[in-house]
Coordinates of C-alpha atoms in Angstrom, one line a residue:
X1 CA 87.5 72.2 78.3
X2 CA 89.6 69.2 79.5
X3 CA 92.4 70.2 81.6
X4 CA 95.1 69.2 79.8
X5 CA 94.1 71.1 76.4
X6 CA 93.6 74.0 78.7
X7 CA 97.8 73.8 79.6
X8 CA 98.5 73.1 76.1
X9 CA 96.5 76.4 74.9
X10 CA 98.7 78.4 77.6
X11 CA 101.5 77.1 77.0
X12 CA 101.2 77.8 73.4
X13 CA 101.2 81.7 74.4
X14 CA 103.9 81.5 77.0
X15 CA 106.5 79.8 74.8
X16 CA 105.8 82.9 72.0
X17 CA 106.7 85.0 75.2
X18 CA 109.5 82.6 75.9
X19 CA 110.9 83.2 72.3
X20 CA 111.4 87.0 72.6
X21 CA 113.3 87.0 75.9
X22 CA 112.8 87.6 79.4
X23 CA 111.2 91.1 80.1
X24 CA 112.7 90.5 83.7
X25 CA 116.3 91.6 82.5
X26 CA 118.9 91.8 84.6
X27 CA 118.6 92.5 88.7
X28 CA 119.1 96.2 88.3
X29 CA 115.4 97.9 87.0
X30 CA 115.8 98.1 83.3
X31 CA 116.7 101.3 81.5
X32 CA 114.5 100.7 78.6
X33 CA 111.7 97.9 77.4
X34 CA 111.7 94.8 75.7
X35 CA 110.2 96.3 73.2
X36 CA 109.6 92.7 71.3
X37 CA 106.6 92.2 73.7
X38 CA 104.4 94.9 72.9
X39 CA 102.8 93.1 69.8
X40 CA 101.9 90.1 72.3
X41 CA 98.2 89.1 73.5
X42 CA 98.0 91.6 76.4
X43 CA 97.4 88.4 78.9
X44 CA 100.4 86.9 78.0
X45 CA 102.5 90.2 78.9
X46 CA 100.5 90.0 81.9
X47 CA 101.8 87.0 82.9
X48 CA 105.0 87.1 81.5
X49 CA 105.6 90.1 83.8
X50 CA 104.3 88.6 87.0
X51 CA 107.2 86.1 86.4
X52 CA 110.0 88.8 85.6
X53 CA 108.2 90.5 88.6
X54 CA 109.0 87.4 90.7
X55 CA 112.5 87.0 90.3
X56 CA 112.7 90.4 91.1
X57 CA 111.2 90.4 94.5
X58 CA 113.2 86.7 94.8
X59 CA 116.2 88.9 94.5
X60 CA 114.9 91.0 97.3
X61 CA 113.8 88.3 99.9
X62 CA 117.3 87.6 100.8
X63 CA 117.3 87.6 104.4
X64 CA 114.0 85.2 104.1
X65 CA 114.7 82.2 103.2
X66 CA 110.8 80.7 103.3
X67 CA 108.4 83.2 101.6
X68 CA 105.0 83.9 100.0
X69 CA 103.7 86.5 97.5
X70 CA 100.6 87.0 95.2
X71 CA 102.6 88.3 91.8
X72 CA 99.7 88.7 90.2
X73 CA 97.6 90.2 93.5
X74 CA 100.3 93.1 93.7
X75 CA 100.9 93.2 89.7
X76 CA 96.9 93.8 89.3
X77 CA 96.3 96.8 92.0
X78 CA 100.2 98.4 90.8
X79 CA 99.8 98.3 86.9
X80 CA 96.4 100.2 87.4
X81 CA 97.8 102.8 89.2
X82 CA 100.5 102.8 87.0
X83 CA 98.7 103.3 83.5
X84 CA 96.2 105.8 85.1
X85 CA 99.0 108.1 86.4
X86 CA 101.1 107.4 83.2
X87 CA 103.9 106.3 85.9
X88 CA 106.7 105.2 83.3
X89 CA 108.8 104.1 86.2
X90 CA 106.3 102.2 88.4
X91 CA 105.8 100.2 84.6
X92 CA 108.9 99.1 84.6
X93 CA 109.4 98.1 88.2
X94 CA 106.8 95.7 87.6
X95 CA 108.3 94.6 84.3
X96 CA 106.1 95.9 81.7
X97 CA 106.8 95.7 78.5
X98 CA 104.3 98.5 77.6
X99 CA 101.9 100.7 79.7
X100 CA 99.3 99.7 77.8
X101 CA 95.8 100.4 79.5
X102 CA 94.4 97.0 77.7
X103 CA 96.7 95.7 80.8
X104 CA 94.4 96.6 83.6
X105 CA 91.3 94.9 81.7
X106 CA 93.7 92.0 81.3
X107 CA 93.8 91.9 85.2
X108 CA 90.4 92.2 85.1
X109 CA 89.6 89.5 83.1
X110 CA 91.8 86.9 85.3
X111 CA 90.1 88.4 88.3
X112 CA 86.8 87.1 86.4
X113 CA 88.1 83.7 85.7
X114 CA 89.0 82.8 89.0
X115 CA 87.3 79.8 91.3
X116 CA 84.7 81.4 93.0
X117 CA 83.0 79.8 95.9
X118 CA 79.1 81.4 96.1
X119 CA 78.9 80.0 99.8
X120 CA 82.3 81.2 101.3
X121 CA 81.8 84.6 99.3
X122 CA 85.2 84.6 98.3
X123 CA 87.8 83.9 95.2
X124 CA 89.7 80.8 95.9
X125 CA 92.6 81.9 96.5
X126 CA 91.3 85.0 97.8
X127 CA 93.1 87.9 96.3
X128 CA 92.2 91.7 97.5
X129 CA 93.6 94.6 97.5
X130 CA 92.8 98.6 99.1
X131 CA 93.9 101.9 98.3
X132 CA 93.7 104.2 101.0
X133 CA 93.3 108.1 100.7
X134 CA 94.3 110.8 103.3
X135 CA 92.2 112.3 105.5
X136 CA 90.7 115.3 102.9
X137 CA 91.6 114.3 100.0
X138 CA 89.0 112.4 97.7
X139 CA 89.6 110.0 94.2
X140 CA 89.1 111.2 91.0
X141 CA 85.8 109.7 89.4
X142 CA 87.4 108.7 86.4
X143 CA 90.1 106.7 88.7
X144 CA 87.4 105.3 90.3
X145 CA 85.2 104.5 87.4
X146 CA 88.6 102.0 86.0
X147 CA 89.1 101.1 89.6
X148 CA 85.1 99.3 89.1
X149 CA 85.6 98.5 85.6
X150 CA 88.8 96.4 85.5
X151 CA 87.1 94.8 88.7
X152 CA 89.8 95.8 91.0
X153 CA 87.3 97.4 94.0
X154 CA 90.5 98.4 95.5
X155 CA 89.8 102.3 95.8
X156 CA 86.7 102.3 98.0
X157 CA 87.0 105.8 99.5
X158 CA 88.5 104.2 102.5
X159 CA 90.5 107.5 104.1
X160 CA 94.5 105.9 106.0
X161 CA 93.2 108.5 108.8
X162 CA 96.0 109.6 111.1
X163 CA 97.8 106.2 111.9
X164 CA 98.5 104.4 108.9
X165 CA 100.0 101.8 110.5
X166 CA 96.6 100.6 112.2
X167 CA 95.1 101.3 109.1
X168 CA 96.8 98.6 107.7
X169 CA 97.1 96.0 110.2
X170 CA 93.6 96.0 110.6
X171 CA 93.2 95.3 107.3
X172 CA 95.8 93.0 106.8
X173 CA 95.7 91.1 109.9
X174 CA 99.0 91.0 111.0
X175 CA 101.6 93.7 112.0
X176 CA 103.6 96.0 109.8
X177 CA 107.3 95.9 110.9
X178 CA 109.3 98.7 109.7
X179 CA 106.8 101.1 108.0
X180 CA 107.2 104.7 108.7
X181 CA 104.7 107.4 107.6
X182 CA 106.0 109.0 104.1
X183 CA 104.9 112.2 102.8
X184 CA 102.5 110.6 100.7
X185 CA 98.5 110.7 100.5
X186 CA 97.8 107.4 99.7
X187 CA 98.0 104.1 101.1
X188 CA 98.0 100.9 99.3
X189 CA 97.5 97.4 101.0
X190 CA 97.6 94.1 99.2
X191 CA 96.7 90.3 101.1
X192 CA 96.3 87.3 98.9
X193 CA 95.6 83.6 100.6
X194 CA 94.9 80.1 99.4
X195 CA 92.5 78.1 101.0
X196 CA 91.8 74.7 98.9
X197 CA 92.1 71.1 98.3
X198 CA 94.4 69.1 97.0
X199 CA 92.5 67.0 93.8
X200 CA 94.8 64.1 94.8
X201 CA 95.6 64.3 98.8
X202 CA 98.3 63.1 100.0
X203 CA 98.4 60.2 102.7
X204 CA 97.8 61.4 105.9
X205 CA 99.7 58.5 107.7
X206 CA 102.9 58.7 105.6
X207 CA 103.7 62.0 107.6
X208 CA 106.8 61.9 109.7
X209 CA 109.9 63.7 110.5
X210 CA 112.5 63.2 107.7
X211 CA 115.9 65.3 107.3
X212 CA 115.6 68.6 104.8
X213 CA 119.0 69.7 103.7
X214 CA 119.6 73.2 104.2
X215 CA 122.9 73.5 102.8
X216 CA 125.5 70.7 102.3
X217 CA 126.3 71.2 105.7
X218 CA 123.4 71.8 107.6
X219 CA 120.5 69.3 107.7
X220 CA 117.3 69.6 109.8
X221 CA 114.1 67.4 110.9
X222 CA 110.7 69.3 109.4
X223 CA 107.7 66.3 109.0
X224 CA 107.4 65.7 105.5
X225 CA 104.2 64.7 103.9
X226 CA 104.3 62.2 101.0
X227 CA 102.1 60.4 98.4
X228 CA 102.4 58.2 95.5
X229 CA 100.1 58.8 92.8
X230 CA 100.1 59.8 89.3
X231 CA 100.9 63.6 88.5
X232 CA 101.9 65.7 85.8
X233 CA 106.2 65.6 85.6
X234 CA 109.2 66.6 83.5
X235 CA 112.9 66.6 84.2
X236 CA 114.3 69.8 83.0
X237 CA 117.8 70.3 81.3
X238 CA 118.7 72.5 84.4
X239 CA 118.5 69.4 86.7
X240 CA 114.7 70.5 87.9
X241 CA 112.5 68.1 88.3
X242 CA 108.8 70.0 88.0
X243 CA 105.8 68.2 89.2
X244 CA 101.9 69.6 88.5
X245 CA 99.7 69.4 91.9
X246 CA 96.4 70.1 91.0
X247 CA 93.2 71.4 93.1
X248 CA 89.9 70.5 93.5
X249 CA 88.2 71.9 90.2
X250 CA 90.9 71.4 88.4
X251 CA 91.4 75.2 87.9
X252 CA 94.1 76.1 89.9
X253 CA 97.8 73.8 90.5
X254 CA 100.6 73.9 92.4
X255 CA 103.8 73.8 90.4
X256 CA 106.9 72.7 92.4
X257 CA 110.2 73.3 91.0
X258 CA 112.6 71.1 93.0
X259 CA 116.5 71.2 92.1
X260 CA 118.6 68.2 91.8
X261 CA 121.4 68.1 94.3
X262 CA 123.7 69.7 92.1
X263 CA 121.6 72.2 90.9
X264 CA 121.6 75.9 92.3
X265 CA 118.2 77.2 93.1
X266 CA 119.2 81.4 92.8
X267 CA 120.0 80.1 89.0
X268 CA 116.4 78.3 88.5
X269 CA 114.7 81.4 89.8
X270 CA 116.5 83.8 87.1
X271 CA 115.5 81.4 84.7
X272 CA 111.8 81.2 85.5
X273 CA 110.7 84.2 83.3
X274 CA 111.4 81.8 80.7
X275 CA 112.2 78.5 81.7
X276 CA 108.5 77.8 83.3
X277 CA 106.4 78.2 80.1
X278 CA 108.1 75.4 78.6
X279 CA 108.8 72.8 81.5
X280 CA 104.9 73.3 81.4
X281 CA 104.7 72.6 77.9
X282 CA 106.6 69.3 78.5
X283 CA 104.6 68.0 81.2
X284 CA 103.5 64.5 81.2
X285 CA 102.0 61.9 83.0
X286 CA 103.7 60.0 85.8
X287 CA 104.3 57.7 89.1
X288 CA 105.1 60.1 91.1
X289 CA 106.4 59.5 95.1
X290 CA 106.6 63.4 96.4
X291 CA 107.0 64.1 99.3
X292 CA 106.8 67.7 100.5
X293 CA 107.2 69.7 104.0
X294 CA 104.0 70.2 105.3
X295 CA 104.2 73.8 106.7
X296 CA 102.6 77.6 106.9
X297 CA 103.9 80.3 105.3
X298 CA 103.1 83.8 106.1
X299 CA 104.8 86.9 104.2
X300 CA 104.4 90.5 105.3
X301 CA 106.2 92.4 103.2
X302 CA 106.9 96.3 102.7
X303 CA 106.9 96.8 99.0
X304 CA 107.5 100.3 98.9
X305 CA 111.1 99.7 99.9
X306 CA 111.3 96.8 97.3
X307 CA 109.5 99.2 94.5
X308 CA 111.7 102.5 95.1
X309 CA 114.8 100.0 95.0
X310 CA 113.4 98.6 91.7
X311 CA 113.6 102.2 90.4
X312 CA 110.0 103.5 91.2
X313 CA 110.9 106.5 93.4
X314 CA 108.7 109.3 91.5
X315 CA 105.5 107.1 92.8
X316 CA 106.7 108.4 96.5
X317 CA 107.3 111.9 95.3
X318 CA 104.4 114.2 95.4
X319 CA 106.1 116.7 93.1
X320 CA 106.2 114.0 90.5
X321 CA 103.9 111.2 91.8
X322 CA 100.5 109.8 89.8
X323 CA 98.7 112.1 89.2
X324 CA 95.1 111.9 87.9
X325 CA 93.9 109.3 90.8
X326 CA 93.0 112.5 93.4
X327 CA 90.8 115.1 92.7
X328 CA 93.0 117.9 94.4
X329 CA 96.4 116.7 92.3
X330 CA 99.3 114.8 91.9
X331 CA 99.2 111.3 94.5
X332 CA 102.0 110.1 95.9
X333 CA 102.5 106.5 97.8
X334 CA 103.1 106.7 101.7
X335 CA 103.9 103.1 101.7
X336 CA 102.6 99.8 100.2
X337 CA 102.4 96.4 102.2
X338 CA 101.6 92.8 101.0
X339 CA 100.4 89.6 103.0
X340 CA 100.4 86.3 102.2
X341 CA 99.6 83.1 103.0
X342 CA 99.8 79.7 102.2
X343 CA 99.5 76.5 104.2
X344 CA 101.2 72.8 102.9
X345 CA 99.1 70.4 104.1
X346 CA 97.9 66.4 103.7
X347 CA 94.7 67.8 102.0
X348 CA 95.5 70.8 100.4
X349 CA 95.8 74.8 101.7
X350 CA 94.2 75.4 105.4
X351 CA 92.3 72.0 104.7
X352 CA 91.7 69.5 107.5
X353 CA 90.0 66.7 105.7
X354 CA 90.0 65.5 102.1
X355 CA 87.3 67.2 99.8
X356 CA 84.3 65.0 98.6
X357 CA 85.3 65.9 95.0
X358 CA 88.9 64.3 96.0
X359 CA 90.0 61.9 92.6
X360 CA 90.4 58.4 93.7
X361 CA 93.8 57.1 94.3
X362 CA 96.0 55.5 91.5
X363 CA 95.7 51.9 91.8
X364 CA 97.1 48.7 89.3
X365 CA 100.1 49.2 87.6
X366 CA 102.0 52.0 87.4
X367 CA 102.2 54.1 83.9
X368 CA 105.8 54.0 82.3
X369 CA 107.5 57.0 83.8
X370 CA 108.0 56.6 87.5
X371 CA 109.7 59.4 89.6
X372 CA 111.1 60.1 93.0
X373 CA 110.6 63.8 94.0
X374 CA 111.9 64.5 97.8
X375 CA 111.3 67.9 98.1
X376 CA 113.8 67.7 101.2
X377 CA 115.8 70.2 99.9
X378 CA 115.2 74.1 98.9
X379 CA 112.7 74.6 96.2
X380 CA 110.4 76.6 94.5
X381 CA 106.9 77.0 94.2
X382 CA 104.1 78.4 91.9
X383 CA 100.2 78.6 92.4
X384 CA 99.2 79.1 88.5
X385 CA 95.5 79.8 87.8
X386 CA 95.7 77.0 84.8
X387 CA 93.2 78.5 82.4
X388 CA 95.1 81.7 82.2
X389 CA 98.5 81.1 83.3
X390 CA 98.5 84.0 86.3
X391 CA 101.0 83.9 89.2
X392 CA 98.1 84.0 91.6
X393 CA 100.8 83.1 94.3
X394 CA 104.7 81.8 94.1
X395 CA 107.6 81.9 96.6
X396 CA 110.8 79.5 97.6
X397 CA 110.6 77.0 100.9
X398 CA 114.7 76.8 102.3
X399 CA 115.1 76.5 105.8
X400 CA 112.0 74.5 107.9
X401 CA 113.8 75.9 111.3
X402 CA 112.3 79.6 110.1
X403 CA 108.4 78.4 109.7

């Protein structure tokens, strides 16, 4: 199916979720649902949420001003645990509209549709996640019989043993700053990273230093990598101009949402939940010069804080937790961590040459829209899996001296 009927087909679906409201809400957990989503395709609740879901760790990530998660990596693990426990709370932290268990198989079904490289072995991006149990304890079959059959593969009978903490940065390859053993018996890691080319690299030789305005009083050096080429683009009402970068395959595209000088970027994040479907939908073709910083960005992240502050506390209570994933009783979180990765480079994500399958560069005259997006100032950014709309990774890029 050509690539730009697939957008329109999405689109379609995430303006209808548009139209109802934001299931995000305010930045406090909501108190009840939008109950205008239930009767929606369970795929596009599924990605509605991951956007609400967003915006709500956005509103978390204060104190970093450059950061990467997998919305829909953390969503997918979360929302089973959630509808197998019955775990109203843990729901609605992740911005549910309904508990429905046709969500999990929703999960499941973008987990299937994702680029899959036989040789490598792995989903590109590669999105995993592992539940942990405590030394003891054992999970319930039926747990483990949805774990298989929305393919998650996250409970594996892995036990935390007595250090969680090396438990997890073995498994996530990094360190785990601030956790602290809770009184929980389960332990729930979550990684997600994008390694991939760019359809249409950008020119290698273009690269240099340029200035990136931080604020309007502080300006920096950080090399910015450009290209001139023709892209998907729209100019939003907001003052956002949105351009469409898409991979090799054609599959999976990297959405950058870059405020206008005058524009505030905390204001474009709140409006993402609803604001993104139909930028999408307005996409057209264009002469594009973007330039972008090229750059690594690496999040580790301890989401039970940002889930218990989102309301989900009786998920860390064993007197009230999830019950129905262990055998012996009621489960309860000791902590959850999340790392991400994704690299901006000439050639694509933690590519260091252009792909064979590359599309040749725009040459002759230029179409009738031509645009100037400098992404030398903060922005946003979203890795959408194209066929399905999923939030396979998102996050903001604001200050190059904290890469």
């Amino acid at each position: 199916m050509p690539s730009v009927l697939r957008r329109l087909l999405a689109c379609s679906f995430a303006l209808l979720l548009a139209a109802c409201g934001n299931p995000g809400g305010s930045a406090d957990a909501p108190k009840t649902r939008n109950t205008a989503l239930d009767n929606l395709f369970p795929m596009e609740q599924a990605v509605g949420s991951q956007a609400a879901f967003f915006v709500s760790l956005y509103r978390q990530m204060d104190d970093e001003p450059n950061f990467v998660v997998s919305p829909y990596g953390i969503s997918a693990v979360l929302t089973h645990l959630a509808v197998a426990s019955g775990n109203e709370q843990l729901a609605v932290a992740l911005r549910h509209p309904t508990s429905s268990e046709k969500l999990p198989r929703t999960y499941g079904l973008i987990t299937e549709s994702l680029p899959f490289d036989a040789e490598v072995g792995v989903g590109i991006p590669s999105v995993e996640n592992r539940i942990w149990a405590a030394e003891g304890e054992n999970f319930a079959p039926a747990f483990l019989e949805s774990d298989a059959a929305y393919r998650l593969h996250a409970a594996n009978g892995a036990v935390a043993g007595a250090d969680g903490a090396a438990t997890l940065r073995d498994w996530l390859g990094s360190d785990v700053p601030g956790y602290t053993p809770g009184n929980g018996n389960l332990l729930l890691g979550t990684r997600a990273r994008l390694d991939g080319p760019f359809l249409k690299p950008f020119v290698a030789r273009l690269t240099q230093p340029k200035p990136f305005r931080v604020t309007d009083k502080i300006t920096v050096e950080t090399p910015l990598t450009r290209t001139v080429d023709s892209y998907q683009v729209t100019h939003s009402h907001m003052g956002v101009d949105v351009v469409e970068v898409p991979y090799v395959g054609d599959e999976l595209a990297l959405v950058l949402i870059v405020p206008r000088e005058t524009t505030d970027l905390d204001t474009v994040a709140a409006a993402l939940p609803d604001s993104l479907p139909v930028w999408m939908n307005r996409l057209s073709e264009g002469h594009v010069d973007l330039q972008i910083p090229k750059c690594t960005l690496t999040t580790n992240l301890d989401l039970g804080r940002v889930l218990q502050a989102l309301g989900a506390e009786d998920a860390f209570r064993a007197d009230a937790g999830l019950p129905g994933v262990l055998e012996s009783g009621p489960a309860a979180l000791a902590g959850v961590f999340h790392h991400a990765e994704i690299n901006f480079g000439e050639y694509g994500s933690n590519v260091t040459e252009p792909s064979p399958d590359a599309a040749p560069r725009l040459q002759g005259t230029r179409s009738r829209l031509f645009v100037q997006v400098p992404a030398e100032r903060p922005f946003l950014f979203v890795v959408r899996d194209m066929r399905r709309g999923a939030w396979l990774l998102a996050g903001r890029i604001a200050d190059p001296r904290k890469f």
